[in-house]
Short mmCIF file of C-alpha atoms and ligand atoms in Angstrom, two decimals:
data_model
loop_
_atom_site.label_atom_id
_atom_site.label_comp_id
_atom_site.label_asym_id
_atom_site.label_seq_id
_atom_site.Cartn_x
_atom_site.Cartn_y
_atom_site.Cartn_z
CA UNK K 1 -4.38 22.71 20.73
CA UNK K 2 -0.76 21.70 20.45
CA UNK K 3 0.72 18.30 19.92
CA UNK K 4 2.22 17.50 23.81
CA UNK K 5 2.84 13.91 22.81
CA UNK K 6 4.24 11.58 20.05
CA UNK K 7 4.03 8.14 19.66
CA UNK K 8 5.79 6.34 17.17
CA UNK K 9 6.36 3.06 15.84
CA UNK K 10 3.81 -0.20 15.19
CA UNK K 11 -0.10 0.17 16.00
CA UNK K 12 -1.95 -2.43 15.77
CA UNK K 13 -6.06 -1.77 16.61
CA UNK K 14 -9.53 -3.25 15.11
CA UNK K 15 -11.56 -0.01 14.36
CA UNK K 16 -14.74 -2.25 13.03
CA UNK K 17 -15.51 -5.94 14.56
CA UNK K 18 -14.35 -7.29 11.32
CA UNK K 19 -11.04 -5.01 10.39
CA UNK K 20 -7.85 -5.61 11.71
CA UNK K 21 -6.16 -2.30 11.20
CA UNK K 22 -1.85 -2.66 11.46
CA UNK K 23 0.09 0.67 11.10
CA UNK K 24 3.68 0.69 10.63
CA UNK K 25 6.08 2.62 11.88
CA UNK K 26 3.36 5.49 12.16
CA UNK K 27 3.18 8.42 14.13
CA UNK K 28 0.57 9.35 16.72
CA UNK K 29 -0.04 13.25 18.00
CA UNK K 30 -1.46 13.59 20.99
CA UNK K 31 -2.82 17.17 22.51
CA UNK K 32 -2.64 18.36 26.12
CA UNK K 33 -5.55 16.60 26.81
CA UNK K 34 -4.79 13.39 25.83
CA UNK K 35 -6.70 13.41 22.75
CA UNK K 36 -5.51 12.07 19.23
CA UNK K 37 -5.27 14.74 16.82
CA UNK K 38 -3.15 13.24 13.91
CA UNK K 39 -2.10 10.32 12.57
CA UNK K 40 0.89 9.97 10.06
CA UNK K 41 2.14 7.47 7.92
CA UNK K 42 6.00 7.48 6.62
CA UNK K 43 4.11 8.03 2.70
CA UNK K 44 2.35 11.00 4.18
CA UNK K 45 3.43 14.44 3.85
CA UNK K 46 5.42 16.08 7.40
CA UNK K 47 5.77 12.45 8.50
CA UNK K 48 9.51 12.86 8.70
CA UNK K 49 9.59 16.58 9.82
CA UNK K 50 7.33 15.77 12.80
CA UNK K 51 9.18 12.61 13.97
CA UNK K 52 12.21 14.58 14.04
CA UNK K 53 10.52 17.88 16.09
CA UNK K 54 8.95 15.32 18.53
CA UNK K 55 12.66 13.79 19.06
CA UNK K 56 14.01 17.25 19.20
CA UNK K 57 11.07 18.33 21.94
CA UNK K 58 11.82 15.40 24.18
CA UNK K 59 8.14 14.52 23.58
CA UNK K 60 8.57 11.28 21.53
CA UNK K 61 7.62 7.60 22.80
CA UNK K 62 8.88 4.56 20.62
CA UNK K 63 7.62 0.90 20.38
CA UNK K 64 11.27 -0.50 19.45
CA UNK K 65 11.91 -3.92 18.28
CA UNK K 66 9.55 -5.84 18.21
CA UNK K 67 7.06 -3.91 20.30
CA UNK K 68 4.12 -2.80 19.22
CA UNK K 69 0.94 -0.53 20.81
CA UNK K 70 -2.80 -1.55 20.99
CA UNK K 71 -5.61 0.17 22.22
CA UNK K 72 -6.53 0.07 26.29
CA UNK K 73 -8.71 -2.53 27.43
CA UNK K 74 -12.03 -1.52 28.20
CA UNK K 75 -13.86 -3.18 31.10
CA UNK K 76 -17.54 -2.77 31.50
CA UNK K 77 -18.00 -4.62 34.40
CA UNK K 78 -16.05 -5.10 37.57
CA UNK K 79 -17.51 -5.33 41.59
CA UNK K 80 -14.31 -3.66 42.53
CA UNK K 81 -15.20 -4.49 46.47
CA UNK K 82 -15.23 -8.19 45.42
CA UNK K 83 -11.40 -7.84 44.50
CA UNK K 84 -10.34 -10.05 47.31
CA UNK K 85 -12.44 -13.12 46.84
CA UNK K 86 -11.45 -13.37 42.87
CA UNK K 87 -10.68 -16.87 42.24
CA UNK K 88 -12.91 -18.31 44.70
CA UNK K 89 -16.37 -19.35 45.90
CA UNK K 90 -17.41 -20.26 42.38
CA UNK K 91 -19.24 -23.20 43.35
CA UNK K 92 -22.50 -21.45 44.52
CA UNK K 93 -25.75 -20.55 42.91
CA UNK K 94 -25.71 -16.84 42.37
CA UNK K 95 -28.31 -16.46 44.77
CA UNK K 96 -26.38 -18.36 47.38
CA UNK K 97 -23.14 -16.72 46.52
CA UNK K 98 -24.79 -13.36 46.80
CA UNK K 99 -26.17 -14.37 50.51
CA UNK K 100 -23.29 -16.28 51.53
CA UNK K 101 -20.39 -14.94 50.22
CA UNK K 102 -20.59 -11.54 48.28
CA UNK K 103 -22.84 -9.26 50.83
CA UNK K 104 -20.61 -10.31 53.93
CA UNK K 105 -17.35 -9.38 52.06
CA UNK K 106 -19.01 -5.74 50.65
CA UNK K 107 -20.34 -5.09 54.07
CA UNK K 108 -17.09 -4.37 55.54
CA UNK K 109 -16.44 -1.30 53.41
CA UNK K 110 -18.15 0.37 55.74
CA UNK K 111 -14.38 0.53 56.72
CA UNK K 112 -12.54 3.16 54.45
CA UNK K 113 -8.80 1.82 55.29
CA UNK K 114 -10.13 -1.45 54.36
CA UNK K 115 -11.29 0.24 51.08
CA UNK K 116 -7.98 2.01 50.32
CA UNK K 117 -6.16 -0.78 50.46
CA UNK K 118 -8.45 -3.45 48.21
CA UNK K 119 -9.08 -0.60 45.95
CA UNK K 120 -5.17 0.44 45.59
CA UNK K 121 -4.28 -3.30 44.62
CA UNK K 122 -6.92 -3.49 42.36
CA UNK K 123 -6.62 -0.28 40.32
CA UNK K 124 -2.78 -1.07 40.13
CA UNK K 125 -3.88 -4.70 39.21
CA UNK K 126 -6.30 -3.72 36.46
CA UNK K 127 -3.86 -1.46 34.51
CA UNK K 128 -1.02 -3.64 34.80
CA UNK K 129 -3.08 -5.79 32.94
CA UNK K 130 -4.03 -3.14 30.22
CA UNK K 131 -7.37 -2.33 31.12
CA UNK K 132 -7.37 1.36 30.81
CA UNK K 133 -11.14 2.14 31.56
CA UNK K 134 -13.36 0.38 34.35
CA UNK K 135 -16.92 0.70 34.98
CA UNK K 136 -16.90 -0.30 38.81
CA UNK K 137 -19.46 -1.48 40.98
CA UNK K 138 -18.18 -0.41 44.61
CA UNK K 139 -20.53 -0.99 47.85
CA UNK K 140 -23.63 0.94 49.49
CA UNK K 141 -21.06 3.08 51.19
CA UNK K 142 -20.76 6.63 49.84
CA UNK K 143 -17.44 7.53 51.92
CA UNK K 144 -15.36 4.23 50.48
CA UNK K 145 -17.04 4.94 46.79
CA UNK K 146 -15.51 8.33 47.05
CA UNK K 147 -12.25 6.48 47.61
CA UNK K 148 -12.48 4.55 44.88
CA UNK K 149 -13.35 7.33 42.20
CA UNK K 150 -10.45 9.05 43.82
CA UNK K 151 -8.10 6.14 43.77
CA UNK K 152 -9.25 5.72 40.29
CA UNK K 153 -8.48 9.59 39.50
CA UNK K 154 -5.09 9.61 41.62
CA UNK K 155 -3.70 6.86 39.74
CA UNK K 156 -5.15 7.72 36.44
CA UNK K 157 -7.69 5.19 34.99
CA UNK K 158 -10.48 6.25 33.51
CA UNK K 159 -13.36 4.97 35.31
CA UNK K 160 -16.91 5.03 36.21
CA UNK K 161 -17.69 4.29 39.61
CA UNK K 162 -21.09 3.47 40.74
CA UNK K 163 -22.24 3.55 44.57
CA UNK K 164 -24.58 0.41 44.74
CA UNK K 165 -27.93 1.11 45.68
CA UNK K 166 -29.99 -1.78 47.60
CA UNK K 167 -33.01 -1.81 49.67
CA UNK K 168 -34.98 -4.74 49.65
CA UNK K 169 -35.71 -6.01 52.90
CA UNK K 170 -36.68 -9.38 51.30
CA UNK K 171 -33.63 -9.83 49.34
CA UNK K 172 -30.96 -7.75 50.87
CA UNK K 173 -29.44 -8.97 54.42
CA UNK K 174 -30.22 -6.01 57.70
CA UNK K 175 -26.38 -6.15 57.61
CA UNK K 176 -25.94 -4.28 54.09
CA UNK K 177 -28.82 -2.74 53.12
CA UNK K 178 -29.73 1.11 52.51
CA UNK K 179 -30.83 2.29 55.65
CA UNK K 180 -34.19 3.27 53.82
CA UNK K 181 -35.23 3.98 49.99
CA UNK K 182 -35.04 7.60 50.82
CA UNK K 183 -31.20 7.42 52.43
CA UNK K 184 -30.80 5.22 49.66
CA UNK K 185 -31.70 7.67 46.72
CA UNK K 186 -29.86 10.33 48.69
CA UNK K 187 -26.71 8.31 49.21
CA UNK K 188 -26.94 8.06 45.68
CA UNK K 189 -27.80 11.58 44.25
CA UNK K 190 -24.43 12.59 46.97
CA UNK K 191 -22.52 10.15 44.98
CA UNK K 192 -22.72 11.79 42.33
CA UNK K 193 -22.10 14.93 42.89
CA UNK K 194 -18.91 13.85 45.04
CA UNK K 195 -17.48 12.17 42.12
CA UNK K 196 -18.48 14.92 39.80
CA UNK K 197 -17.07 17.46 42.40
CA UNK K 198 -13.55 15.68 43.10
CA UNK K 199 -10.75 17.62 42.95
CA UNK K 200 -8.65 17.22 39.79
CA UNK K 201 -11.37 15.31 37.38
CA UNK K 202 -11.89 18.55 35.45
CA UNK K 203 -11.70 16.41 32.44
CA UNK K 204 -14.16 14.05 33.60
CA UNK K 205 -12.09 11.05 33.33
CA UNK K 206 -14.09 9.74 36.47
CA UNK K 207 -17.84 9.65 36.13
CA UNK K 208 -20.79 8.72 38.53
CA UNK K 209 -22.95 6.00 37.24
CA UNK K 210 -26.05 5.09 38.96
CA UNK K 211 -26.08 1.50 39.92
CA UNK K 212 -29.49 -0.53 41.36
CA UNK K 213 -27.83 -3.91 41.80
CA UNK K 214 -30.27 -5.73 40.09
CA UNK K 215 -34.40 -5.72 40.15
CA UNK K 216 -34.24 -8.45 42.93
CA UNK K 217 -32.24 -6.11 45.32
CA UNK K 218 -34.64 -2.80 44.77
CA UNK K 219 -38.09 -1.92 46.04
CA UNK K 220 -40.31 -0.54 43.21
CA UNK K 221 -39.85 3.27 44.95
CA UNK K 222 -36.07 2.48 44.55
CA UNK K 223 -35.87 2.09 40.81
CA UNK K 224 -38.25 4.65 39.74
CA UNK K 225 -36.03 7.52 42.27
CA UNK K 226 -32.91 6.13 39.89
CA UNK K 227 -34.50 6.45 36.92
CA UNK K 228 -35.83 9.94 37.66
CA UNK K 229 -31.85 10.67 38.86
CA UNK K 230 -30.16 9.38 35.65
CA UNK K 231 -33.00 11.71 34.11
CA UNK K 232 -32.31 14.77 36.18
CA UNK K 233 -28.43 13.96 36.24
CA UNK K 234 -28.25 13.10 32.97
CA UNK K 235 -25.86 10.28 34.55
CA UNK K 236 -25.29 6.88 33.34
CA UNK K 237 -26.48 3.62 34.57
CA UNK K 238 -25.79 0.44 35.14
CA UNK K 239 -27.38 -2.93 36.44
CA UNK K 240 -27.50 -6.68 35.74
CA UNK K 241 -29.68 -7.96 33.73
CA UNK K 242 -31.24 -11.44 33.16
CA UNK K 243 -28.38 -13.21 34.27
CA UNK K 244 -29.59 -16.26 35.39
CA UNK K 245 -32.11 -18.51 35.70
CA UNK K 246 -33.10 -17.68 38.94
CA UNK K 247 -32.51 -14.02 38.54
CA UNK K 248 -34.67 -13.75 35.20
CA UNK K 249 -37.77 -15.51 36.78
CA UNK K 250 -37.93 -13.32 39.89
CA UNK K 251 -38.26 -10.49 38.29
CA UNK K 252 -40.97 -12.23 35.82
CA UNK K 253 -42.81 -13.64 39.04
CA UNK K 254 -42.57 -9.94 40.31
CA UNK K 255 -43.58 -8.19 37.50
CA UNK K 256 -45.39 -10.17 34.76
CA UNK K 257 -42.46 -9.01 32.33
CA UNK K 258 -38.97 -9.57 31.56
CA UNK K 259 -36.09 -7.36 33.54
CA UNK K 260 -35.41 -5.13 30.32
CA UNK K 261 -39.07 -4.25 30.23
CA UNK K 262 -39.23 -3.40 33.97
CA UNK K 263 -35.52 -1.46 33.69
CA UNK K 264 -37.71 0.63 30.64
CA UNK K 265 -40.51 1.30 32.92
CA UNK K 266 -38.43 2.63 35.71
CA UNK K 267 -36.79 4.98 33.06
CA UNK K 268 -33.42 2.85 33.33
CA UNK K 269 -32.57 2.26 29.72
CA UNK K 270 -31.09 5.30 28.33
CA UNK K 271 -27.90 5.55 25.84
CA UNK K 272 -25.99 5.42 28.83
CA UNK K 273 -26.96 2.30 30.62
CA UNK K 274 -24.79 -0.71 30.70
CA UNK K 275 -26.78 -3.70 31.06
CA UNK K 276 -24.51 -6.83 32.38
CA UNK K 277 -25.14 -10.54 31.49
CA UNK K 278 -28.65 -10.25 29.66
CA UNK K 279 -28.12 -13.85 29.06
CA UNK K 280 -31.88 -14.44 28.77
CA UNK K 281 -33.23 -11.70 26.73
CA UNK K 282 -35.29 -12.40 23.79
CA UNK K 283 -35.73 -10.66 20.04
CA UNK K 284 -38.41 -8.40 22.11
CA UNK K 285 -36.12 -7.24 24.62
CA UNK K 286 -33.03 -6.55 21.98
CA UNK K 287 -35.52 -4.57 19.79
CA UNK K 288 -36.05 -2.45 23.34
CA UNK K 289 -32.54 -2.21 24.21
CA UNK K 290 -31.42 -1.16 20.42
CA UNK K 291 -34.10 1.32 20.63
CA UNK K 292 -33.11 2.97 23.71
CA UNK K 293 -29.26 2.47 22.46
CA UNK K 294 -28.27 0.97 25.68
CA UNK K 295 -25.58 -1.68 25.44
CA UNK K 296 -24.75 -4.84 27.27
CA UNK K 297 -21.55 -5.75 29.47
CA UNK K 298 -20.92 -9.28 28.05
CA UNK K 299 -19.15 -11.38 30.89
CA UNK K 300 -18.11 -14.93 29.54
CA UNK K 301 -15.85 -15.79 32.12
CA UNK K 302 -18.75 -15.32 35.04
CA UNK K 303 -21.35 -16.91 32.78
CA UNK K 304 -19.75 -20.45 32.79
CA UNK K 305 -20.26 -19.88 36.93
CA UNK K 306 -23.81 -18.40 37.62
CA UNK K 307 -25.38 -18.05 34.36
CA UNK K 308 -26.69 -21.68 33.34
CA UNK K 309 -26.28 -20.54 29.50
CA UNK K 310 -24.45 -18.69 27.11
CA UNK K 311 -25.45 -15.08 25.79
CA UNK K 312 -26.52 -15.15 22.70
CA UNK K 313 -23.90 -12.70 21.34
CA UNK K 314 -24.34 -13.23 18.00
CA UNK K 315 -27.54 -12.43 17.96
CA UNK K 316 -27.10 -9.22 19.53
CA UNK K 317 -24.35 -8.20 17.29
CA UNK K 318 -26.66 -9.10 14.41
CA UNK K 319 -29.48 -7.07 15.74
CA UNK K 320 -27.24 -3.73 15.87
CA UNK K 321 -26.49 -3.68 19.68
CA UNK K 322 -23.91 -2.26 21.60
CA UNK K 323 -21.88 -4.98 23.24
CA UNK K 324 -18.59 -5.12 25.11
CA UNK K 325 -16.34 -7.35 27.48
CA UNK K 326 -16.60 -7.20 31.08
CA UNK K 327 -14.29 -9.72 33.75
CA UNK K 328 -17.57 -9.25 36.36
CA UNK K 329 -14.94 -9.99 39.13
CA UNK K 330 -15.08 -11.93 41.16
CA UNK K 331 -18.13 -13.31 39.68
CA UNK K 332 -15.01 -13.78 36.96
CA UNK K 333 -11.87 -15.51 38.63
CA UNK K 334 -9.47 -13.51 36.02
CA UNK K 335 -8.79 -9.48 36.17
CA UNK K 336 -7.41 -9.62 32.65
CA UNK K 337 -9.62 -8.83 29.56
CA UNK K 338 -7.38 -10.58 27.40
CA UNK K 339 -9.12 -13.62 29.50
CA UNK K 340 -12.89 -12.77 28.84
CA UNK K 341 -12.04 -12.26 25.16
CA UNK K 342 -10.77 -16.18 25.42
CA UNK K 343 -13.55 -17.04 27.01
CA UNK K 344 -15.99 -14.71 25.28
CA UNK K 345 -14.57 -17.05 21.76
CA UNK K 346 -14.94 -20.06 23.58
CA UNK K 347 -18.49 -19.83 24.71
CA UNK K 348 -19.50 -19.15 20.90
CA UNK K 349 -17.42 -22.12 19.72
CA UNK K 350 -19.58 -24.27 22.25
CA UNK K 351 -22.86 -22.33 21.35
CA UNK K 352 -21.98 -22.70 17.80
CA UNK K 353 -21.42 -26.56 18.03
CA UNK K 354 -23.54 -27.73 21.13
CA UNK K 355 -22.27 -29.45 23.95
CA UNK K 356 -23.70 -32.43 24.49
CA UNK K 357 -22.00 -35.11 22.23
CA UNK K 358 -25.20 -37.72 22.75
CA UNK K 359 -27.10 -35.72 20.26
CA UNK K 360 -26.20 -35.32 16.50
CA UNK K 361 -23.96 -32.87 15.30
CA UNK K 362 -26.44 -31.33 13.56
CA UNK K 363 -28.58 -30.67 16.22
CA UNK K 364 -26.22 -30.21 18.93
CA UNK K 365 -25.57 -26.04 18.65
CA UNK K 366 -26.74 -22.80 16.84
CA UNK K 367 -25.60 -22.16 13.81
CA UNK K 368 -23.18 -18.93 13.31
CA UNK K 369 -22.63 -18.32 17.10
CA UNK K 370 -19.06 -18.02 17.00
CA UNK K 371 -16.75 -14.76 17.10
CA UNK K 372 -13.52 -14.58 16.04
CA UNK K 373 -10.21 -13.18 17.73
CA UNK K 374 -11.01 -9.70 15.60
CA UNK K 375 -14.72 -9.10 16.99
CA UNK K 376 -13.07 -10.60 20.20
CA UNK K 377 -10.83 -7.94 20.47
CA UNK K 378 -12.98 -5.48 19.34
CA UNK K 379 -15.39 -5.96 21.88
CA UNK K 380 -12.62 -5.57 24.69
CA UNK K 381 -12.16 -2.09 23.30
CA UNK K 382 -14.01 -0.09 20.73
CA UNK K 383 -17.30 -2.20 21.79
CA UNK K 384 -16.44 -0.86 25.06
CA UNK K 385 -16.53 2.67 23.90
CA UNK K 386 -19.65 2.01 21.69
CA UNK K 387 -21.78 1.33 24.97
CA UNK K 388 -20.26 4.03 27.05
CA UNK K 389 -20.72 6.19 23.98
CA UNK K 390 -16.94 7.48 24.46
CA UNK K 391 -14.48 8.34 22.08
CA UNK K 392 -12.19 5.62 23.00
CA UNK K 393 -11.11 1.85 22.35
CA UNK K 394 -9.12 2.73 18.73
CA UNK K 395 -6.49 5.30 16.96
CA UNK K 396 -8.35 7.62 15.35
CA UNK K 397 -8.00 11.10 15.30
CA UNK K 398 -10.86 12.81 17.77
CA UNK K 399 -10.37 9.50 19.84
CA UNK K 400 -8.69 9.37 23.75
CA UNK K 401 -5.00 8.25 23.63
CA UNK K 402 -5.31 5.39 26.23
CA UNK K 403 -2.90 2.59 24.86
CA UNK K 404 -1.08 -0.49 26.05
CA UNK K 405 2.72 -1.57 24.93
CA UNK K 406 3.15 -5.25 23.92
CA UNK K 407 6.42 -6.77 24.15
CA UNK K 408 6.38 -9.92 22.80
CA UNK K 409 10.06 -10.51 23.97
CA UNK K 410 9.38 -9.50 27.58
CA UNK K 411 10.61 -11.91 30.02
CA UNK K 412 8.97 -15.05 31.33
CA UNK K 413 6.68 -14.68 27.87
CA UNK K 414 4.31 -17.23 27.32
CA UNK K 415 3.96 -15.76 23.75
CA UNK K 416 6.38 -16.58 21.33
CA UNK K 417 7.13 -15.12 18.15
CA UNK K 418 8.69 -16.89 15.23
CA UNK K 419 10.10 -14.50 12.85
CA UNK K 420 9.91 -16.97 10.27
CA UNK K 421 6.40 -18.49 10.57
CA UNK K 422 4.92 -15.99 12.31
CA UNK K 423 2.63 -12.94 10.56
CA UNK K 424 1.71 -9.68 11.99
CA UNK K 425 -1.57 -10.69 12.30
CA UNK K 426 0.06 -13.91 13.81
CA UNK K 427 1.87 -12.07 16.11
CA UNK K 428 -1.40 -10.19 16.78
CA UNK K 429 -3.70 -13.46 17.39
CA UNK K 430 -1.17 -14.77 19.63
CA UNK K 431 -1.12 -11.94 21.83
CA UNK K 432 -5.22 -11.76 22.06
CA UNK K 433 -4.73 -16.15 23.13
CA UNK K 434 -1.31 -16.00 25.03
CA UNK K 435 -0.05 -12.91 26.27
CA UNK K 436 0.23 -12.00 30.20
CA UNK K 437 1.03 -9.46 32.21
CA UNK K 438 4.27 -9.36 31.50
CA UNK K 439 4.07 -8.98 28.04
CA UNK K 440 2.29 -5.66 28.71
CA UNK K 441 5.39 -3.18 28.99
CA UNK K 442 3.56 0.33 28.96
CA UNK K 443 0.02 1.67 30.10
CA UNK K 444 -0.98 5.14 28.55
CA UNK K 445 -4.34 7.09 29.87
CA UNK K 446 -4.86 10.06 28.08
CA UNK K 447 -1.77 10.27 26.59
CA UNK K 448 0.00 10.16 30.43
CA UNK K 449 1.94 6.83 31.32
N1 GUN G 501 -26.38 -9.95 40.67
C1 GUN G 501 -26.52 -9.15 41.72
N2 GUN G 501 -25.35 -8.88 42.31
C2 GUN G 501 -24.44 -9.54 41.60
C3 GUN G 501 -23.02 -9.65 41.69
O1 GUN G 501 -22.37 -9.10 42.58
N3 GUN G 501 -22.41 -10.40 40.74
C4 GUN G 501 -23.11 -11.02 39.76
N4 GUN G 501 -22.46 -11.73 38.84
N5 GUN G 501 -24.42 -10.95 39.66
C5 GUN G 501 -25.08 -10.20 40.55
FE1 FE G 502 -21.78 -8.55 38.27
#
């Protein structure tokens, strides 16, 4: 295919947790299809003939001065109807958050101008931000998930969008519930062939992903019709996962075993299934999930709020498992990933050392829990891509263009760099601890701004 695209200047991306990879002034081909097909190098041969036919061609985007490109942020876990209660109602138990707060709010997208406008303002949110592919929760409504995998496609995010399936008349409200497991597992099977039918997503760049809430929210019948969809559909998944306390022992109490056994039983746990939280999963359940080669949403920022304890990330990572970042909004109160990678090195810090300073230092923590800013960042894209199993979170040739332009100069910067003290990899750190949204200049899916 031919080069349509050509981006030139600094690129600065981790291709493995521990690499930081920085590539001056190089020069990045992109095909019609937004898809990276070389990489050059000023050393390289046709490095100097190609930068000049891409300025010729009109076709040539430059980070200037001290600008420089990263990859998009990748966000595994968003409940895009929660959108207008982020920042608030943090206080609750999950449970009581889910009763009180979150099922009265999602109930009213049963009202599709209601949708189109939260869903607008949040798409436009999330990529201002950087985050260049979403895996969305949206409501039991088929009509305003539609919207939002449209939305999603119009505005040209790469997303999957997942109508939520819930049908437990113990756990779920009369007011937002599936009408019955059978309208249920049909809303759901539509779902996906709407999404998979939309007009324009040829390319895919908007998926269907079959979501069961969580075990507490599904009738038995429920999950095993999902699992024999992803089967049949060859679709992806995604649910929580031992999240919290509360959460974790239901579905114990229920089942005799923990919620990653159950998900296997129903046939849930496939290479495509993104498990959020997991906070409480053992060795036994990480030797199931690595087998299965499903990977986990990791969502820091909502774990301080509903969790009652850190995931043990390092452990995972150790183990071989597929782990990214996800804001879990609102169960998060920030829509930036550059937050949960913060929070995401915070949490091991605090895992690593303890918390309570009334027992001994030595005793306090877990040894080796902490991440750096490199597997921080990492996670927030590549790791991404390693659980959705798609070519995307780094610059590599074969990979999806889908980049973000940092402008450490940009006005009302938080970041500052200082020529003189200040590294590349500096410059780099500080971005992953201080930058905002208005250090984040350009937004590139698929090559297209
Ligand atoms: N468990 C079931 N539903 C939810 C939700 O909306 N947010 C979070 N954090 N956990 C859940
Ligand atoms: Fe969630």
């Amino acid at each position: 295919m031919t080069t349509a695209q050509c981006f030139a200047g600094r690129f600065i991306h981790t291709p493995a947790p521990d690499q930081l990879q920085v590539l001056e002034q190089a020069l990045v081909s992109v095909d019609s299809a937004g898809v990276i097909v070389s990489i050059l190098t000023p050393q390289q041969d046709g490095y100097s003939q190609s930068v000049a036919a891409a300025r010729e061609a009109g076709t040539l985007t430059r980070a200037e001065g001290e600008c420089f490109f990263i990859p998009g942020l990748v966000d595994l876990h968003i409940h895009a109807p929660q959108f207008p209660q982020l920042g608030k109602a943090l206080h609750l138990p999950l449970e009581d958050w889910l009763q009180r707060c979150t099922f009265p709010l999602e109930a009213r997208y049963s009202d599709v101008e209601f949708a189109v406008s939260v869903y607008s303002s949040l798409i436009d949110t999330l990529l201002a931000n950087g985050t260049t592919s979403a895996v969305y929760f949206s409501t039991i409504h088929r009509e305003a998930t539609a919207v939002l995998a449209e939305l999603c496609l119009q505005k040209h995010q790469r997303a999957w969008v997942g109508r939520v399936a819930m049908d437990d008349q113990g756990q779920c409200p009369d007011y937002y519930r599936d009408a019955s497991t059978e309208q249920g597992l049909l809303d759901s099977e539509q779902s996906i062939t709407d999404i998979r039918n939309l007009p324009g997503n040829t390319a895919a760049r908007v998926q269907a992903i079959l979501t069961p809430r969580f075990i507490p929210s599904c009738t038995d019948a429920m999950l095993q019709g999902l699992g024999e969809l992803a089967r049949r559909y060859d679709c992806p998944v995604q649910t929580h996962c031992s999240e919290s306390d509360w959460e974790h022992q239901y579905v114990l109490d229920r089942f005799g075993v923990s919620d990653t056994e159950a998900l296997d039983q129903f046939g849930l746990l496939t290479r495509q299934t993104v498990l959020a939280h997991s906070n409480f999963i053992g060795s036994s359940d990480m030797s199931v999930i690595k087998q299965r080669g499903s990977g986990i949403a990791h969502c820091p920022m909502s774990n301080a709020y509903f969790a009652g304890a850190v995931f043990p990330l390092r452990k995972a990572l150790t183990m071989g498992l597929n782990v990214g970042l996800g804001t879990d909004i609102s169960g998060g109160p920030s829509a930036s990933q550059f937050d949960s990678c913060r929070c995401a090195i915070a949490a091991g810090r605090m895992l690593e050392s303890g918390v309570d300073a009334s027992v001994s230092a030595d005793q306090r923590g877990i040894a080796d829990s902490r991440i750096d800013y490199i597997e921080a960042f990492y996670l927030a894209t590549a790791g991404g891509g390693d659980v959705l199993n798609s070519p995307i979170g780094k610059f590599e040739t074969g990979y999806h263009f889908d980049a973000v332009m940092i402008d450490p100069a940009a006005d009302n910067s938080n970041l500052q760099f200082f020529e003189q003290l200040d590294s590349t990899e500096d410059l780099f750190q500080k971005t992953l601890y201080a930058a905002t949204r208005s250090n984040i200049v350009g937004v590139w899916v698929d090559g297209a701004k």
